[in-house]
């Protein structure tokens, strides 16, 4: 039976916008949403309005704390980034607002892909519902996106392999979302059942900025090399 991704009730499940309805005001004319998962399945939806919804949260969560996140955190902070504005200081407060929106989106996309078998443990999702806390084991980056036609791109992937350094099984979930000129990537890894961070390739820092669990003091968006 389906349950709310955050409070686990099975009652009054309602459709949640994967990408918030306010984003429509930032795009004019024809828009497309592209989704691709780790199995290679892909679909693209066109139209004048971005309206992708999934029944994965309850009415109380959707109309309560989640609505507050959108209006008080996400919309004011993400709007200039999505538009491609420049010279934006990525303070701790801005980084946290982006991280909260990104983690919420990653949980929703995960539930769309794996209903009944979500990646994120219940305790992480419950803590996020209570006070929007995010585990330090979660890693989130942002980068700029230019020269493309689609308004929205999604990629949710699940990966596993054996680490050469330890011989332990390593599993990870990576959710990458691009909205306008902003892209964010959420990474969650588990090594032998223990949540663990990994270090990206050195070249990754040339194009992406870490915003969670830490952000460099004095970061200005977009990066200038």
GROMACS .gro file of C-alpha atoms in nm:
model
  225
    1UNK     CA    1   0.000   0.000   0.000
    2UNK     CA    2   0.128   0.347  -0.086
    3UNK     CA    3   0.214   0.576   0.203
    4UNK     CA    4   0.322   0.937   0.246
    5UNK     CA    5   0.693   0.975   0.180
    6UNK     CA    6   0.742   1.181   0.496
    7UNK     CA    7   0.482   1.096   0.763
    8UNK     CA    8   0.402   0.741   0.640
    9UNK     CA    9   0.024   0.770   0.661
   10UNK     CA   10  -0.174   0.581   0.397
   11UNK     CA   11  -0.468   0.822   0.416
   12UNK     CA   12  -0.547   1.129   0.207
   13UNK     CA   13  -0.261   1.091  -0.037
   14UNK     CA   14  -0.261   1.378  -0.283
   15UNK     CA   15  -0.064   1.471  -0.592
   16UNK     CA   16   0.254   1.668  -0.533
   17UNK     CA   17   0.423   1.873  -0.805
   18UNK     CA   18   0.765   1.722  -0.870
   19UNK     CA   19   0.871   2.068  -0.979
   20UNK     CA   20   0.670   2.336  -0.807
   21UNK     CA   21   0.395   2.518  -0.990
   22UNK     CA   22   0.560   2.858  -0.929
   23UNK     CA   23   0.840   2.757  -1.168
   24UNK     CA   24   0.595   2.801  -1.458
   25UNK     CA   25   0.614   3.176  -1.411
   26UNK     CA   26   0.985   3.168  -1.501
   27UNK     CA   27   0.938   3.012  -1.846
   28UNK     CA   28   0.751   3.159  -2.140
   29UNK     CA   29   0.614   2.962  -2.434
   30UNK     CA   30   0.682   2.599  -2.516
   31UNK     CA   31   0.850   2.397  -2.241
   32UNK     CA   32   0.961   2.038  -2.215
   33UNK     CA   33   1.031   1.807  -1.922
   34UNK     CA   34   1.274   1.520  -1.974
   35UNK     CA   35   1.305   1.228  -1.733
   36UNK     CA   36   1.556   0.941  -1.747
   37UNK     CA   37   1.614   0.669  -1.488
   38UNK     CA   38   1.901   0.432  -1.413
   39UNK     CA   39   1.747   0.159  -1.629
   40UNK     CA   40   1.772   0.379  -1.935
   41UNK     CA   41   1.399   0.444  -1.954
   42UNK     CA   42   1.320   0.795  -2.069
   43UNK     CA   43   1.027   1.011  -2.163
   44UNK     CA   44   0.979   1.370  -2.265
   45UNK     CA   45   0.669   1.581  -2.219
   46UNK     CA   46   0.609   1.905  -2.402
   47UNK     CA   47   0.355   2.179  -2.355
   48UNK     CA   48   0.310   2.532  -2.237
   49UNK     CA   49   0.291   2.434  -1.868
   50UNK     CA   50   0.518   2.226  -1.648
   51UNK     CA   51   0.277   2.003  -1.458
   52UNK     CA   52   0.434   1.674  -1.351
   53UNK     CA   53   0.270   1.537  -1.036
   54UNK     CA   54   0.284   1.217  -0.833
   55UNK     CA   55   0.067   1.080  -0.552
   56UNK     CA   56   0.344   1.026  -0.296
   57UNK     CA   57   0.262   1.264  -0.007
   58UNK     CA   58  -0.044   1.324   0.210
   59UNK     CA   59  -0.261   1.634   0.204
   60UNK     CA   60  -0.142   1.747   0.548
   61UNK     CA   61   0.228   1.742   0.450
   62UNK     CA   62   0.164   1.886   0.105
   63UNK     CA   63  -0.043   2.180   0.226
   64UNK     CA   64   0.154   2.236   0.546
   65UNK     CA   65   0.532   2.234   0.595
   66UNK     CA   66   0.602   2.149   0.229
   67UNK     CA   67   0.406   2.453   0.114
   68UNK     CA   68   0.604   2.667   0.360
   69UNK     CA   69   0.932   2.539   0.213
   70UNK     CA   70   0.820   2.642  -0.134
   71UNK     CA   71   0.697   2.991  -0.045
   72UNK     CA   72   0.951   3.096   0.219
   73UNK     CA   73   1.269   2.913   0.113
   74UNK     CA   74   1.265   2.775  -0.239
   75UNK     CA   75   1.093   3.042  -0.447
   76UNK     CA   76   1.283   3.352  -0.325
   77UNK     CA   77   1.623   3.179  -0.329
   78UNK     CA   78   1.597   2.964  -0.643
   79UNK     CA   79   1.424   3.214  -0.873
   80UNK     CA   80   1.735   3.423  -0.957
   81UNK     CA   81   1.948   3.109  -0.995
   82UNK     CA   82   1.699   2.951  -1.236
   83UNK     CA   83   1.680   3.275  -1.436
   84UNK     CA   84   2.058   3.283  -1.471
   85UNK     CA   85   2.121   3.597  -1.268
   86UNK     CA   86   2.485   3.661  -1.178
   87UNK     CA   87   2.675   3.787  -0.873
   88UNK     CA   88   2.461   3.598  -0.620
   89UNK     CA   89   2.631   3.528  -0.284
   90UNK     CA   90   2.585   3.165  -0.180
   91UNK     CA   91   2.569   3.221   0.194
   92UNK     CA   92   2.503   2.948   0.447
   93UNK     CA   93   2.135   3.048   0.449
   94UNK     CA   94   2.110   3.036   0.069
   95UNK     CA   95   2.294   2.704   0.055
   96UNK     CA   96   2.061   2.552   0.313
   97UNK     CA   97   1.751   2.673   0.129
   98UNK     CA   98   1.874   2.511  -0.194
   99UNK     CA   99   1.967   2.193  -0.007
  100UNK     CA  100   1.622   2.165   0.153
  101UNK     CA  101   1.451   2.201  -0.185
  102UNK     CA  102   1.695   1.958  -0.349
  103UNK     CA  103   1.658   1.690  -0.082
  104UNK     CA  104   1.277   1.716  -0.087
  105UNK     CA  105   1.284   1.674  -0.464
  106UNK     CA  106   1.523   1.377  -0.443
  107UNK     CA  107   1.292   1.198  -0.198
  108UNK     CA  108   0.989   1.259  -0.421
  109UNK     CA  109   1.170   1.139  -0.736
  110UNK     CA  110   1.290   0.830  -0.547
  111UNK     CA  111   0.932   0.745  -0.447
  112UNK     CA  112   0.817   0.789  -0.806
  113UNK     CA  113   1.079   0.539  -0.924
  114UNK     CA  114   1.062   0.286  -0.641
  115UNK     CA  115   0.718   0.293  -0.477
  116UNK     CA  116   0.715   0.067  -0.173
  117UNK     CA  117   1.094   0.035  -0.164
  118UNK     CA  118   1.236   0.386  -0.109
  119UNK     CA  119   1.608   0.450  -0.088
  120UNK     CA  120   1.611   0.693   0.204
  121UNK     CA  121   1.548   0.538   0.551
  122UNK     CA  122   1.236   0.637   0.738
  123UNK     CA  123   1.430   0.813   1.012
  124UNK     CA  124   1.589   1.053   0.760
  125UNK     CA  125   1.257   1.137   0.599
  126UNK     CA  126   1.082   1.176   0.935
  127UNK     CA  127   1.356   1.409   1.065
  128UNK     CA  128   1.327   1.617   0.749
  129UNK     CA  129   0.952   1.651   0.801
  130UNK     CA  130   1.001   1.761   1.162
  131UNK     CA  131   1.255   2.039   1.115
  132UNK     CA  132   1.395   2.009   0.759
  133UNK     CA  133   1.716   1.855   0.894
  134UNK     CA  134   1.939   1.677   0.641
  135UNK     CA  135   2.197   1.413   0.728
  136UNK     CA  136   2.561   1.516   0.689
  137UNK     CA  137   2.604   1.194   0.490
  138UNK     CA  138   2.397   1.349   0.210
  139UNK     CA  139   2.604   1.544  -0.045
  140UNK     CA  140   2.456   1.815  -0.266
  141UNK     CA  141   2.617   2.023  -0.543
  142UNK     CA  142   2.494   2.290  -0.781
  143UNK     CA  143   2.620   2.392  -1.125
  144UNK     CA  144   2.518   2.625  -1.406
  145UNK     CA  145   2.343   2.504  -1.722
  146UNK     CA  146   2.351   2.697  -2.049
  147UNK     CA  147   2.280   2.641  -2.418
  148UNK     CA  148   1.996   2.390  -2.392
  149UNK     CA  149   1.632   2.396  -2.497
  150UNK     CA  150   1.448   2.195  -2.232
  151UNK     CA  151   1.313   2.373  -1.926
  152UNK     CA  152   1.347   2.072  -1.693
  153UNK     CA  153   1.573   1.766  -1.692
  154UNK     CA  154   1.559   1.480  -1.440
  155UNK     CA  155   1.785   1.183  -1.388
  156UNK     CA  156   1.742   0.947  -1.094
  157UNK     CA  157   1.993   0.662  -1.076
  158UNK     CA  158   2.074   0.370  -0.843
  159UNK     CA  159   2.422   0.224  -0.861
  160UNK     CA  160   2.620  -0.051  -0.691
  161UNK     CA  161   2.970  -0.195  -0.705
  162UNK     CA  162   3.262  -0.321  -0.499
  163UNK     CA  163   3.516  -0.069  -0.368
  164UNK     CA  164   3.870  -0.163  -0.465
  165UNK     CA  165   4.007  -0.004  -0.147
  166UNK     CA  166   3.802  -0.213   0.097
  167UNK     CA  167   3.631  -0.487  -0.101
  168UNK     CA  168   3.299  -0.373   0.049
  169UNK     CA  169   2.979  -0.336  -0.148
  170UNK     CA  170   2.899   0.029  -0.219
  171UNK     CA  171   2.551   0.141  -0.323
  172UNK     CA  172   2.440   0.490  -0.411
  173UNK     CA  173   2.144   0.694  -0.525
  174UNK     CA  174   2.209   1.002  -0.737
  175UNK     CA  175   1.931   1.246  -0.827
  176UNK     CA  176   2.021   1.517  -1.078
  177UNK     CA  177   1.774   1.791  -1.168
  178UNK     CA  178   1.822   2.088  -1.402
  179UNK     CA  179   1.573   2.376  -1.397
  180UNK     CA  180   1.647   2.658  -1.634
  181UNK     CA  181   2.006   2.769  -1.569
  182UNK     CA  182   2.041   2.584  -1.238
  183UNK     CA  183   2.123   2.217  -1.184
  184UNK     CA  184   2.160   2.037  -0.854
  185UNK     CA  185   2.275   1.687  -0.772
  186UNK     CA  186   2.194   1.491  -0.456
  187UNK     CA  187   2.413   1.195  -0.366
  188UNK     CA  188   2.348   0.936  -0.096
  189UNK     CA  189   2.579   0.639  -0.049
  190UNK     CA  190   2.580   0.324   0.162
  191UNK     CA  191   2.884   0.109   0.225
  192UNK     CA  192   2.804  -0.231   0.372
  193UNK     CA  193   2.479  -0.084   0.507
  194UNK     CA  194   2.644   0.227   0.656
  195UNK     CA  195   2.574   0.567   0.504
  196UNK     CA  196   2.899   0.715   0.380
  197UNK     CA  197   3.028   1.011   0.182
  198UNK     CA  198   3.247   0.973  -0.122
  199UNK     CA  199   3.491   1.214  -0.282
  200UNK     CA  200   3.410   1.322  -0.640
  201UNK     CA  201   3.675   1.335  -0.909
  202UNK     CA  202   3.900   1.643  -0.876
  203UNK     CA  203   3.766   1.789  -1.201
  204UNK     CA  204   3.411   1.786  -1.060
  205UNK     CA  205   3.490   2.090  -0.846
  206UNK     CA  206   3.576   2.284  -1.162
  207UNK     CA  207   3.213   2.285  -1.271
  208UNK     CA  208   3.012   2.225  -0.952
  209UNK     CA  209   2.987   2.393  -0.612
  210UNK     CA  210   2.928   2.199  -0.292
  211UNK     CA  211   2.638   2.339  -0.088
  212UNK     CA  212   2.580   2.051   0.155
  213UNK     CA  213   2.703   1.948   0.405
  214UNK     CA  214   2.935   2.247   0.364
  215UNK     CA  215   2.981   2.549   0.140
  216UNK     CA  216   3.292   2.764   0.093
  217UNK     CA  217   3.278   3.107   0.256
  218UNK     CA  218   3.251   3.387   0.000
  219UNK     CA  219   3.109   3.173  -0.281
  220UNK     CA  220   2.957   3.391  -0.555
  221UNK     CA  221   2.726   3.245  -0.821
  222UNK     CA  222   2.802   3.167  -1.093
  223UNK     CA  223   3.161   3.067  -1.038
  224UNK     CA  224   3.428   3.269  -1.218
  225UNK     CA  225   3.756   3.089  -1.281
   0.00000   0.00000   0.00000
